[in-house]
Coordinates of N, CA and C and ligand atoms in Angstrom, one line a residue:
M8 N 142.7 90.8 -99.0 CA 141.4 90.1 -98.9 C 140.4 90.5 -99.9
S9 N 139.8 89.6 -100.6 CA 138.8 90.0 -101.6 C 137.5 90.5 -100.9
L10 N 136.8 91.4 -101.6 CA 135.5 91.9 -101.0 C 134.6 90.7 -100.9
L11 N 134.5 89.9 -101.9 CA 133.6 88.8 -101.9 C 134.4 87.5 -102.4
E12 N 134.2 86.5 -101.6 CA 134.9 85.2 -102.0 C 133.9 84.1 -101.8
V13 N 133.6 83.4 -102.9 CA 132.7 82.3 -102.9 C 133.5 81.0 -103.1
T14 N 133.4 80.1 -102.2 CA 134.1 78.8 -102.5 C 133.2 77.6 -102.4
D15 N 133.4 76.7 -103.4 CA 132.7 75.4 -103.4 C 131.2 75.6 -103.1
L16 N 130.6 76.6 -103.8 CA 129.1 76.8 -103.5 C 128.2 75.8 -104.2
H17 N 127.4 75.2 -103.4 CA 126.4 74.3 -103.9 C 125.0 74.8 -103.6
V18 N 124.1 74.8 -104.6 CA 122.7 75.1 -104.4 C 121.9 74.1 -105.1
R19 N 120.8 73.6 -104.4 CA 119.9 72.7 -105.0 C 118.5 73.2 -105.0
Y20 N 117.7 72.8 -106.0 CA 116.3 73.0 -105.9 C 115.7 71.6 -105.7
G21 N 115.3 71.3 -104.5 CA 114.9 69.9 -104.2 C 116.0 69.0 -104.5
A22 N 115.7 68.0 -105.4 CA 116.7 67.0 -105.8 C 117.6 67.5 -106.9
I23 N 117.3 68.6 -107.5 CA 118.0 69.1 -108.6 C 119.2 70.0 -108.2
P24 N 120.4 69.6 -108.5 CA 121.6 70.5 -108.2 C 121.6 71.6 -109.3
A25 N 121.6 72.9 -108.8 CA 121.7 74.0 -109.7 C 123.1 74.5 -109.8
L26 N 123.8 74.6 -108.6 CA 125.2 74.9 -108.6 C 126.0 73.8 -108.0
K27 N 127.1 73.4 -108.7 CA 127.7 72.1 -108.2 C 129.2 72.4 -107.7
G28 N 129.3 73.4 -106.8 CA 130.6 73.7 -106.3 C 131.3 74.8 -107.0
I29 N 130.8 76.0 -107.1 CA 131.4 77.0 -107.9 C 132.3 77.9 -107.0
D30 N 133.4 78.4 -107.6 CA 134.3 79.4 -106.9 C 134.2 80.7 -107.7
L31 N 134.2 81.8 -106.9 CA 134.1 83.1 -107.5 C 134.6 84.2 -106.6
R32 N 135.4 85.1 -107.1 CA 135.8 86.2 -106.2 C 135.6 87.6 -106.9
V33 N 135.4 88.6 -106.1 CA 135.3 89.9 -106.6 C 136.1 90.8 -105.7
E34 N 137.1 91.6 -106.3 CA 137.9 92.5 -105.5 C 137.2 93.9 -105.5
E35 N 137.5 94.7 -104.5 CA 136.9 96.0 -104.4 C 137.3 96.8 -105.7
G36 N 136.2 97.4 -106.2 CA 136.4 98.3 -107.4 C 136.3 97.5 -108.8
E37 N 136.3 96.2 -108.7 CA 136.2 95.4 -110.0 C 134.8 95.4 -110.6
L38 N 134.8 95.1 -111.9 CA 133.5 94.8 -112.5 C 133.8 93.3 -113.0
V39 N 133.1 92.4 -112.4 CA 133.2 91.0 -112.7 C 132.0 90.5 -113.4
A40 N 132.1 89.8 -114.5 CA 130.9 89.3 -115.3 C 130.9 87.8 -115.1
V41 N 129.6 87.3 -115.0 CA 129.4 85.8 -115.0 C 128.5 85.6 -116.3
V42 N 129.1 84.9 -117.3 CA 128.3 84.7 -118.5 C 128.0 83.2 -118.6
G43 N 126.9 82.9 -119.3 CA 126.5 81.5 -119.5 C 125.2 81.4 -120.1
A44 N 124.8 80.3 -120.7 CA 123.6 80.1 -121.4 C 122.4 80.1 -120.4
N45 N 121.2 80.1 -120.9 CA 120.0 79.9 -120.2 C 120.1 78.7 -119.3
G46 N 119.7 78.9 -118.0 CA 119.6 77.7 -117.1 C 121.0 77.3 -116.6
A47 N 122.0 78.1 -116.8 CA 123.4 77.7 -116.4 C 123.5 77.8 -114.8
G48 N 122.7 78.7 -114.3 CA 122.8 78.9 -112.8 C 123.2 80.3 -112.4
K49 N 123.1 81.2 -113.4 CA 123.6 82.6 -113.1 C 122.7 83.3 -112.0
T50 N 121.4 83.2 -112.3 CA 120.4 83.8 -111.3 C 120.6 83.2 -109.9
T51 N 120.7 81.9 -109.9 CA 120.9 81.1 -108.7 C 122.1 81.6 -107.9
T52 N 123.2 81.9 -108.6 CA 124.4 82.3 -108.0 C 124.2 83.7 -107.3
L53 N 123.5 84.6 -107.9 CA 123.2 85.9 -107.3 C 122.2 85.7 -106.1
A54 N 121.2 84.9 -106.3 CA 120.2 84.7 -105.3 C 120.9 84.1 -104.0
A55 N 121.8 83.2 -104.2 CA 122.5 82.6 -103.1 C 123.4 83.6 -102.3
I56 N 124.1 84.5 -103.1 CA 124.9 85.5 -102.5 C 124.1 86.5 -101.7
A57 N 122.9 86.8 -102.3 CA 122.0 87.8 -101.6 C 121.2 87.2 -100.5
G58 N 121.3 85.9 -100.3 CA 120.6 85.3 -99.2 C 119.2 85.0 -99.5
A59 N 118.8 85.1 -100.8 CA 117.4 84.8 -101.2 C 117.2 83.3 -101.4
H60 N 118.3 82.6 -101.6 CA 118.2 81.1 -101.7 C 119.4 80.5 -100.9
R61 N 119.0 79.6 -100.0 CA 120.0 79.0 -99.1 C 121.0 78.0 -99.8
A62 N 122.3 78.2 -99.6 CA 123.3 77.3 -100.1 C 123.2 76.0 -99.4
S63 N 123.4 74.9 -100.2 CA 123.4 73.6 -99.5 C 124.9 73.2 -99.1
G64 N 125.8 73.9 -99.6 CA 127.2 73.7 -99.2 C 128.1 74.8 -99.7
G65 N 129.3 74.9 -99.1 CA 130.3 75.9 -99.5 C 130.2 77.2 -98.7
K66 N 131.0 78.2 -99.0 CA 131.1 79.4 -98.2 C 130.9 80.6 -99.1
I67 N 130.3 81.6 -98.5 CA 130.2 83.0 -99.2 C 130.7 83.9 -98.1
I68 N 131.9 84.5 -98.5 CA 132.6 85.4 -97.5 C 132.6 86.8 -98.0
L69 N 132.0 87.7 -97.2 CA 132.1 89.1 -97.5 C 133.0 89.8 -96.5
D70 N 134.1 90.4 -97.0 CA 134.9 91.1 -96.1 C 135.4 90.3 -95.0
G71 N 135.7 89.0 -95.3 CA 136.3 88.1 -94.3 C 135.2 87.4 -93.4
Q72 N 134.0 87.8 -93.6 CA 132.9 87.2 -92.7 C 132.0 86.3 -93.5
E73 N 131.7 85.1 -93.0 CA 130.8 84.2 -93.7 C 129.4 84.7 -93.6
I74 N 128.7 84.7 -94.8 CA 127.4 85.2 -94.8 C 126.4 84.2 -95.4
Q75 N 126.9 83.0 -95.7 CA 126.0 82.0 -96.4 C 124.8 81.6 -95.5
R76 N 124.8 81.8 -94.2 CA 123.7 81.4 -93.4 C 122.9 82.7 -93.0
R77 N 123.3 83.8 -93.4 CA 122.6 85.1 -93.0 C 121.3 85.3 -93.8
R78 N 120.4 86.1 -93.2 CA 119.2 86.4 -93.9 C 119.4 87.5 -94.9
S79 N 118.5 87.6 -95.9 CA 118.7 88.5 -97.0 C 118.8 90.0 -96.5
A80 N 117.9 90.3 -95.5 CA 117.9 91.7 -95.0 C 119.3 92.0 -94.3
D81 N 119.8 91.1 -93.6 CA 121.1 91.3 -93.0 C 122.2 91.4 -94.0
I82 N 122.1 90.6 -95.1 CA 123.1 90.7 -96.2 C 123.0 92.1 -96.9
A83 N 121.8 92.6 -97.1 CA 121.6 93.9 -97.7 C 122.3 95.0 -96.8
R84 N 122.1 94.8 -95.4 CA 122.7 95.8 -94.5 C 124.2 95.8 -94.5
R85 N 124.7 94.6 -94.8 CA 126.2 94.5 -94.9 C 126.7 95.0 -96.2
G86 N 125.8 95.4 -97.1 CA 126.3 96.1 -98.3 C 126.2 95.4 -99.6
I87 N 125.4 94.3 -99.7 CA 125.2 93.7 -101.0 C 123.8 94.1 -101.5
A88 N 123.8 94.7 -102.7 CA 122.5 95.0 -103.3 C 122.3 94.2 -104.6
L89 N 121.1 93.7 -104.8 CA 120.8 92.9 -105.9 C 119.7 93.6 -106.8
V90 N 120.0 93.8 -108.0 CA 118.9 94.2 -109.0 C 118.5 93.0 -109.7
P91 N 117.3 92.4 -109.4 CA 116.9 91.1 -109.9 C 116.5 91.2 -111.4
E92 N 116.4 90.1 -112.0 CA 116.1 90.0 -113.4 C 114.7 90.7 -113.7
D93 N 113.8 90.5 -112.8 CA 112.5 91.2 -113.1 C 112.4 92.6 -112.5
R94 N 113.6 93.1 -112.1 CA 113.8 94.5 -111.7 C 113.3 94.8 -110.3
G95 N 112.3 94.0 -109.8 CA 111.8 94.1 -108.5 C 111.3 95.5 -108.0
I96 N 110.8 96.3 -109.0 CA 110.2 97.6 -108.6 C 108.8 97.4 -108.2
F97 N 108.2 98.4 -107.5 CA 106.8 98.3 -107.2 C 106.0 99.1 -108.2
P98 N 105.3 98.4 -109.1 CA 104.6 99.1 -110.2 C 103.5 100.0 -109.8
S99 N 102.9 99.8 -108.6 CA 101.7 100.6 -108.3 C 102.2 101.8 -107.5
L100 N 103.5 101.9 -107.1 CA 104.0 103.1 -106.4 C 104.6 104.0 -107.4
T101 N 104.8 105.2 -107.1 CA 105.4 106.2 -108.0 C 106.9 105.9 -108.0
V102 N 107.6 106.5 -109.0 CA 109.0 106.5 -109.1 C 109.7 107.0 -107.8
D103 N 109.1 108.1 -107.4 CA 109.7 108.7 -106.2 C 109.5 107.8 -104.9
E104 N 108.4 107.1 -104.8 CA 108.1 106.2 -103.7 C 109.1 105.0 -103.8
N105 N 109.3 104.5 -105.0 CA 110.3 103.4 -105.2 C 111.6 103.9 -104.7
L106 N 112.0 105.1 -105.0 CA 113.4 105.6 -104.7 C 113.5 105.7 -103.2
R107 N 112.4 106.2 -102.5 CA 112.4 106.3 -101.1 C 112.6 105.0 -100.4
L108 N 112.0 103.9 -101.0 CA 112.2 102.6 -100.4 C 113.7 102.2 -100.4
G109 N 114.4 102.7 -101.5 CA 115.8 102.4 -101.6 C 116.7 103.0 -100.5
S110 N 116.2 104.2 -100.0 CA 117.0 104.9 -99.0 C 116.9 104.4 -97.6
Y111 N 116.2 103.2 -97.4 CA 115.9 102.8 -96.1 C 117.2 102.5 -95.2
L112 N 118.3 102.3 -95.9 CA 119.5 101.9 -95.1 C 120.3 103.1 -94.7
V113 N 119.9 104.3 -95.2 CA 120.7 105.5 -94.9 C 119.8 106.4 -94.0
H114 N 120.3 106.6 -92.8 CA 119.4 107.3 -91.8 C 119.5 108.8 -91.7
D115 N 120.6 109.3 -92.3 CA 120.9 110.7 -92.2 C 120.1 111.4 -93.4
A116 N 119.1 112.3 -93.0 CA 118.2 112.9 -94.0 C 119.0 113.8 -95.0
T117 N 120.0 114.5 -94.5 CA 120.8 115.3 -95.4 C 121.5 114.5 -96.5
E118 N 122.0 113.3 -96.0 CA 122.7 112.4 -96.9 C 121.7 111.8 -97.9
V119 N 120.5 111.5 -97.5 CA 119.5 111.0 -98.4 C 119.2 112.0 -99.5
T120 N 119.0 113.3 -99.1 CA 118.7 114.4 -100.1 C 119.9 114.5 -101.0
R121 N 121.1 114.5 -100.5 CA 122.3 114.6 -101.4 C 122.3 113.4 -102.4
M122 N 122.0 112.2 -101.9 CA 122.1 111.1 -102.8 C 121.0 111.1 -103.8
R123 N 119.8 111.6 -103.4 CA 118.7 111.7 -104.4 C 119.1 112.7 -105.5
S124 N 119.7 113.8 -105.2 CA 120.0 114.8 -106.3 C 121.1 114.2 -107.2
Q125 N 122.0 113.4 -106.6 CA 123.0 112.7 -107.4 C 122.4 111.7 -108.3
I126 N 121.4 111.0 -107.8 CA 120.7 110.0 -108.6 C 119.9 110.7 -109.8
F127 N 119.3 111.8 -109.5 CA 118.6 112.5 -110.6 C 119.5 113.1 -111.6
E128 N 120.8 113.5 -111.2 CA 121.7 113.9 -112.1 C 122.1 112.8 -113.1
R129 N 122.3 111.6 -112.5 CA 122.7 110.4 -113.3 C 121.6 109.9 -114.2
F130 N 120.3 110.0 -113.6 CA 119.2 109.5 -114.3 C 118.1 110.6 -114.5
P131 N 118.3 111.5 -115.3 CA 117.4 112.7 -115.4 C 116.0 112.2 -115.7
I132 N 115.8 111.1 -116.4 CA 114.5 110.6 -116.8 C 113.7 110.3 -115.5
L133 N 114.4 109.9 -114.4 CA 113.7 109.5 -113.2 C 113.1 110.8 -112.5
E134 N 113.8 111.9 -112.6 CA 113.3 113.1 -112.1 C 112.1 113.6 -112.8
Q135 N 112.2 113.5 -114.2 CA 111.0 113.9 -115.0 C 109.8 113.0 -114.7
R136 N 110.0 111.8 -114.3 CA 108.9 110.8 -114.1 C 108.6 110.6 -112.6
A137 N 109.2 111.4 -111.7 CA 109.1 111.2 -110.3 C 107.7 110.8 -109.8
D138 N 106.7 111.5 -110.3 CA 105.4 111.3 -109.7 C 104.5 110.3 -110.5
Q139 N 105.2 109.7 -111.5 CA 104.5 108.8 -112.4 C 104.5 107.3 -111.7
G140 N 103.5 106.6 -112.0 CA 103.5 105.2 -111.5 C 104.7 104.4 -112.1
A141 N 105.4 103.7 -111.3 CA 106.6 103.0 -111.8 C 106.2 102.0 -112.9
G142 N 105.0 101.4 -112.8 CA 104.6 100.4 -113.7 C 104.4 101.0 -115.1
T143 N 104.3 102.3 -115.2 CA 104.0 102.9 -116.5 C 105.4 103.3 -117.2
L144 N 106.5 103.0 -116.6 CA 107.8 103.3 -117.2 C 108.1 102.3 -118.3
S145 N 108.9 102.7 -119.3 CA 109.4 101.7 -120.3 C 110.4 100.8 -119.6
G146 N 110.7 99.7 -120.3 CA 111.6 98.7 -119.7 C 112.9 99.3 -119.3
G147 N 113.5 100.2 -120.2 CA 114.8 100.8 -119.9 C 114.7 101.7 -118.8
E148 N 113.6 102.4 -118.7 CA 113.4 103.3 -117.5 C 113.3 102.6 -116.2
Q149 N 112.6 101.5 -116.3 CA 112.4 100.6 -115.1 C 113.8 100.1 -114.6
Q150 N 114.6 99.7 -115.6 CA 115.9 99.2 -115.3 C 116.7 100.3 -114.6
Q151 N 116.6 101.5 -115.1 CA 117.4 102.6 -114.5 C 116.8 102.9 -113.1
L152 N 115.5 102.7 -112.9 CA 114.9 102.9 -111.6 C 115.4 101.8 -110.6
A153 N 115.5 100.6 -111.1 CA 115.9 99.5 -110.2 C 117.4 99.7 -109.8
I154 N 118.2 100.2 -110.8 CA 119.6 100.4 -110.5 C 119.8 101.6 -109.5
A155 N 118.9 102.6 -109.7 CA 119.0 103.8 -108.9 C 118.6 103.4 -107.5
R156 N 117.6 102.6 -107.3 CA 117.1 102.2 -106.0 C 118.2 101.4 -105.3
A157 N 118.9 100.6 -106.0 CA 119.9 99.8 -105.4 C 121.1 100.7 -105.0
L158 N 121.4 101.7 -105.8 CA 122.5 102.6 -105.4 C 122.2 103.4 -104.2
L159 N 120.9 103.7 -103.9 CA 120.6 104.5 -102.8 C 120.8 103.7 -101.5
T160 N 121.0 102.4 -101.5 CA 121.4 101.7 -100.3 C 122.9 101.8 -100.1
K161 N 123.6 102.5 -100.9 CA 125.1 102.7 -100.8 C 125.8 101.3 -100.8
P162 N 125.6 100.5 -101.8 CA 126.1 99.1 -101.7 C 127.6 99.1 -101.8
R163 N 128.2 98.1 -101.1 CA 129.7 97.9 -101.4 C 129.8 97.0 -102.6
L164 N 128.8 96.2 -102.9 CA 128.8 95.3 -104.0 C 127.4 95.4 -104.7
L165 N 127.4 95.8 -105.9 CA 126.1 95.9 -106.7 C 126.0 94.7 -107.6
M166 N 125.0 93.9 -107.5 CA 124.8 92.7 -108.3 C 123.7 93.0 -109.3
L167 N 124.0 92.8 -110.6 CA 123.0 93.1 -111.6 C 122.7 91.8 -112.4
D168 N 121.4 91.4 -112.4 CA 121.0 90.1 -113.0 C 120.4 90.5 -114.4
E169 N 121.1 90.2 -115.4 CA 120.7 90.3 -116.8 C 120.0 91.7 -117.1
P170 N 120.8 92.8 -116.8 CA 120.2 94.1 -116.9 C 119.7 94.4 -118.4
S171 N 120.2 93.7 -119.4 CA 119.9 94.1 -120.7 C 118.6 93.3 -121.2
L172 N 118.1 92.4 -120.4 CA 117.1 91.5 -120.8 C 115.8 92.3 -121.2
G173 N 115.3 92.0 -122.4 CA 114.0 92.5 -122.9 C 114.1 94.0 -123.3
L174 N 115.3 94.6 -123.4 CA 115.4 96.0 -123.8 C 115.7 96.1 -125.3
S175 N 115.3 97.2 -125.9 CA 115.6 97.5 -127.3 C 117.1 97.8 -127.3
P176 N 117.7 97.6 -128.5 CA 119.2 97.9 -128.6 C 119.6 99.2 -128.1
A177 N 118.8 100.3 -128.3 CA 119.2 101.6 -127.8 C 119.2 101.7 -126.3
L178 N 118.2 101.0 -125.7 CA 118.2 101.0 -124.3 C 119.2 100.1 -123.7
V179 N 119.6 99.0 -124.4 CA 120.7 98.2 -123.9 C 122.0 99.0 -123.9
D180 N 122.2 99.9 -124.9 CA 123.3 100.8 -124.9 C 123.3 101.7 -123.7
R181 N 122.2 102.2 -123.4 CA 122.0 103.2 -122.3 C 122.4 102.5 -121.0
V182 N 121.8 101.3 -120.8 CA 122.0 100.6 -119.5 C 123.5 100.2 -119.4
F183 N 124.1 99.7 -120.4 CA 125.6 99.4 -120.4 C 126.4 100.6 -120.1
E184 N 126.0 101.8 -120.7 CA 126.7 103.0 -120.4 C 126.7 103.4 -118.9
V185 N 125.5 103.2 -118.3 CA 125.3 103.4 -116.9 C 126.3 102.5 -116.1
I186 N 126.3 101.3 -116.5 CA 127.2 100.3 -115.8 C 128.6 100.7 -115.9
E187 N 129.0 101.1 -117.1 CA 130.4 101.5 -117.3 C 130.8 102.8 -116.5
D188 N 129.8 103.7 -116.4 CA 130.1 104.9 -115.6 C 130.3 104.6 -114.1
L189 N 129.4 103.7 -113.6 CA 129.4 103.3 -112.2 C 130.8 102.6 -111.9
H190 N 131.2 101.8 -112.8 CA 132.5 101.1 -112.7 C 133.6 102.1 -112.6
R191 N 133.6 103.1 -113.6 CA 134.6 104.1 -113.6 C 134.7 104.9 -112.3
E192 N 133.5 105.1 -111.7 CA 133.5 105.8 -110.4 C 133.8 105.0 -109.2
G193 N 134.1 103.7 -109.4 CA 134.6 102.9 -108.3 C 133.6 102.0 -107.7
V194 N 132.4 101.9 -108.2 CA 131.4 101.0 -107.7 C 131.8 99.5 -108.0
T195 N 131.8 98.7 -107.1 CA 132.1 97.2 -107.3 C 130.9 96.5 -107.8
I196 N 131.1 95.8 -109.0 CA 129.9 95.3 -109.7 C 130.1 93.8 -110.0
L197 N 129.1 93.0 -109.7 CA 129.0 91.6 -110.2 C 127.8 91.6 -111.2
L198 N 128.2 91.3 -112.5 CA 127.2 91.4 -113.5 C 127.0 90.0 -114.1
V199 N 125.7 89.6 -114.2 CA 125.3 88.4 -114.8 C 124.7 88.7 -116.1
E200 N 125.1 88.1 -117.2 CA 124.6 88.4 -118.5 C 124.6 87.2 -119.4
Q201 N 123.5 87.1 -120.2 CA 123.5 86.2 -121.3 C 124.2 86.8 -122.5
N202 N 124.2 88.2 -122.6 CA 124.8 88.9 -123.6 C 126.3 89.0 -123.4
A203 N 127.0 87.8 -123.7 CA 128.4 87.7 -123.3 C 129.3 88.7 -123.9
T204 N 129.1 89.0 -125.2 CA 130.0 89.9 -125.8 C 130.0 91.3 -125.2
R205 N 128.8 91.8 -124.9 CA 128.7 93.1 -124.3 C 129.3 93.1 -122.8
A206 N 129.0 92.0 -122.1 CA 129.4 91.9 -120.7 C 131.0 91.9 -120.7
L207 N 131.6 91.1 -121.6 CA 133.0 91.0 -121.7 C 133.7 92.4 -122.1
D208 N 133.0 93.1 -122.9 CA 133.5 94.4 -123.3 C 133.7 95.4 -122.1
L209 N 132.8 95.2 -121.1 CA 132.8 96.1 -119.9 C 133.7 95.6 -118.8
A210 N 133.7 94.3 -118.6 CA 134.3 93.7 -117.4 C 135.8 93.7 -117.3
D211 N 136.3 93.6 -116.1 CA 137.7 93.4 -115.9 C 138.1 91.9 -116.0
R212 N 137.2 91.1 -115.3 CA 137.4 89.6 -115.3 C 136.0 89.0 -115.5
A213 N 136.1 87.7 -115.9 CA 134.8 87.1 -116.2 C 134.9 85.6 -115.8
Y214 N 133.7 85.0 -115.6 CA 133.6 83.6 -115.3 C 132.6 83.0 -116.3
V215 N 132.8 81.8 -116.8 CA 131.9 81.2 -117.7 C 131.2 80.0 -116.9
L216 N 129.9 80.1 -116.8 CA 129.1 79.1 -116.0 C 128.4 78.2 -117.0
T217 N 128.6 76.9 -116.8 CA 128.0 76.0 -117.7 C 127.3 74.9 -116.8
T218 N 126.0 74.9 -116.9 CA 125.2 74.0 -116.0 C 125.8 73.7 -114.6
G219 N 125.9 74.8 -113.9 CA 126.2 74.7 -112.5 C 127.7 74.6 -112.2
V220 N 128.5 74.6 -113.2 CA 130.0 74.5 -113.0 C 130.7 75.7 -113.7
M221 N 131.7 76.3 -113.0 CA 132.5 77.3 -113.7 C 133.5 76.6 -114.6
T222 N 133.3 76.8 -115.9 CA 134.2 76.1 -116.9 C 135.3 77.0 -117.4
A223 N 135.3 78.3 -117.1 CA 136.4 79.1 -117.5 C 136.4 80.3 -116.6
S224 N 137.6 80.9 -116.3 CA 137.6 82.2 -115.6 C 138.9 82.9 -115.9
G225 N 139.0 84.2 -115.9 CA 140.2 84.9 -116.2 C 139.9 86.3 -116.5
T226 N 140.9 87.0 -117.0 CA 140.6 88.4 -117.5 C 139.7 88.2 -118.8
T227 N 139.1 89.3 -119.1 CA 138.2 89.2 -120.3 C 139.0 88.9 -121.5
D228 N 140.2 89.4 -121.6 CA 141.1 89.0 -122.8 C 141.3 87.5 -122.8
Q229 N 141.6 86.9 -121.7 CA 141.9 85.5 -121.6 C 140.6 84.7 -122.0
I230 N 139.5 85.2 -121.5 CA 138.2 84.5 -121.8 C 137.9 84.5 -123.3
R231 N 138.1 85.7 -123.9 CA 137.8 85.9 -125.3 C 138.8 85.0 -126.1
A232 N 140.0 84.8 -125.6 CA 141.0 84.0 -126.4 C 140.7 82.5 -126.2
S233 N 140.1 82.1 -125.1 CA 140.0 80.7 -124.9 C 138.6 80.1 -125.1
V234 N 137.6 81.0 -125.2 CA 136.2 80.5 -125.3 C 135.6 81.1 -126.6
D235 N 134.9 80.3 -127.3 CA 134.2 80.8 -128.5 C 132.9 81.5 -128.1
I236 N 133.0 82.8 -128.0 CA 131.9 83.6 -127.4 C 130.7 83.5 -128.3
E237 N 130.9 83.4 -129.6 CA 129.8 83.4 -130.5 C 129.0 82.0 -130.5
S238 N 129.6 81.0 -129.9 CA 129.1 79.7 -130.0 C 127.7 79.6 -129.2
A239 N 126.9 78.7 -129.6 CA 125.6 78.5 -129.0 C 125.8 78.2 -127.5
Y240 N 127.0 77.7 -127.2 CA 127.3 77.3 -125.8 C 127.1 78.5 -124.8
L241 N 127.3 79.7 -125.3 CA 127.1 80.8 -124.5 C 125.8 81.5 -124.7
G242 N 124.9 80.8 -125.5 CA 123.6 81.3 -125.7 C 123.6 82.4 -126.7
G243 N 124.6 82.5 -127.6 CA 124.7 83.5 -128.6 C 124.9 84.9 -128.1
V244 N 124.7 85.8 -128.9 CA 124.9 87.2 -128.5 C 123.6 88.0 -128.8
Ligands
LIG7 P1 118.4 82.3 -117.1 O1 119.3 83.1 -117.9 O2 117.4 81.5 -118.0 O3 117.7 82.9 -116.0 P2 120.3 81.2 -115.3 O4 121.6 80.9 -115.7 O5 120.0 82.4 -114.5 O6 119.3 81.1 -116.5 P3 119.0 79.8 -113.1 O7 117.8 80.5 -113.2 O8 119.9 80.1 -112.0 O9 119.8 79.9 -114.4 O10 118.7 78.2 -113.1 C1 119.6 77.2 -112.9 C2 119.0 75.8 -112.9 O11 118.1 75.7 -111.8 C3 118.1 75.6 -114.1 O12 118.2 74.3 -114.5 C4 116.7 75.9 -113.6 O13 115.7 75.2 -114.3 C5 116.8 75.4 -112.1 N1 115.9 76.2 -111.3 C6 115.9 77.5 -111.1 N2 115.0 77.9 -110.2 C7 114.3 76.8 -109.8 C8 113.2 76.5 -108.9 N3 112.7 77.5 -108.2 N4 112.9 75.2 -108.8 C9 113.5 74.2 -109.5 N5 114.5 74.4 -110.3 C10 114.9 75.7 -110.5

């Protein structure tokens, strides 16, 4: 059984169909990328899985259980964490306070402490900035904070929406390095990216989303062989 199985998912914004029956699956331990141009429906796909936007049709199955009608808080408890495109951190709270918010699903205080020191090992910059307002962090640091906060929920599936967006090339490298490390350590990841080349370099499998329809899927080698990644169709690189 797949960890996540999405079948014939439809999402509309009023009269406008954003997803027109997409299929997608993620196996435990995989890094799966969804690539596609601006407006293809990538954010909508993650929002629907996270329960932030209601599907108008189709099924979203986590571990054999339908979740498409569940509320976002319930879906988070079941192990799906979303790092949204705007990172969703609280700028007026400190880095430390933002991280504490991430630990809300873990009730064992010793475990929270252990996880925090693990997070600080992975993201030393967050320890240095612990008492600083999160809004004063650079874009790359905010992205690391957002990922760290999601990891503190101990997700079974980590969903990342355009983590490289708005970052300088050096910070893009850093964020992709973090994603690669997490994958190597066994974290299951669903990555949405406009930066198709970089996403395909990291992923095991990928889907190409074109205006609400999956137009290609397969291993990253298959996708590279069948789709012109450099084409404007994927929004360039
Ligand atoms: P981007 O990379 O630009 O974020 P995307 O692939 O994530 O693009 P979505 O944001 O999922 O695409 O948008 C899919 C389609 O749904 C687009 O045509 C968009 O204009 C439309 N859409 C998204 N949000 C809304 C909304 N709240 N109301 C109406 N239409 C929306």
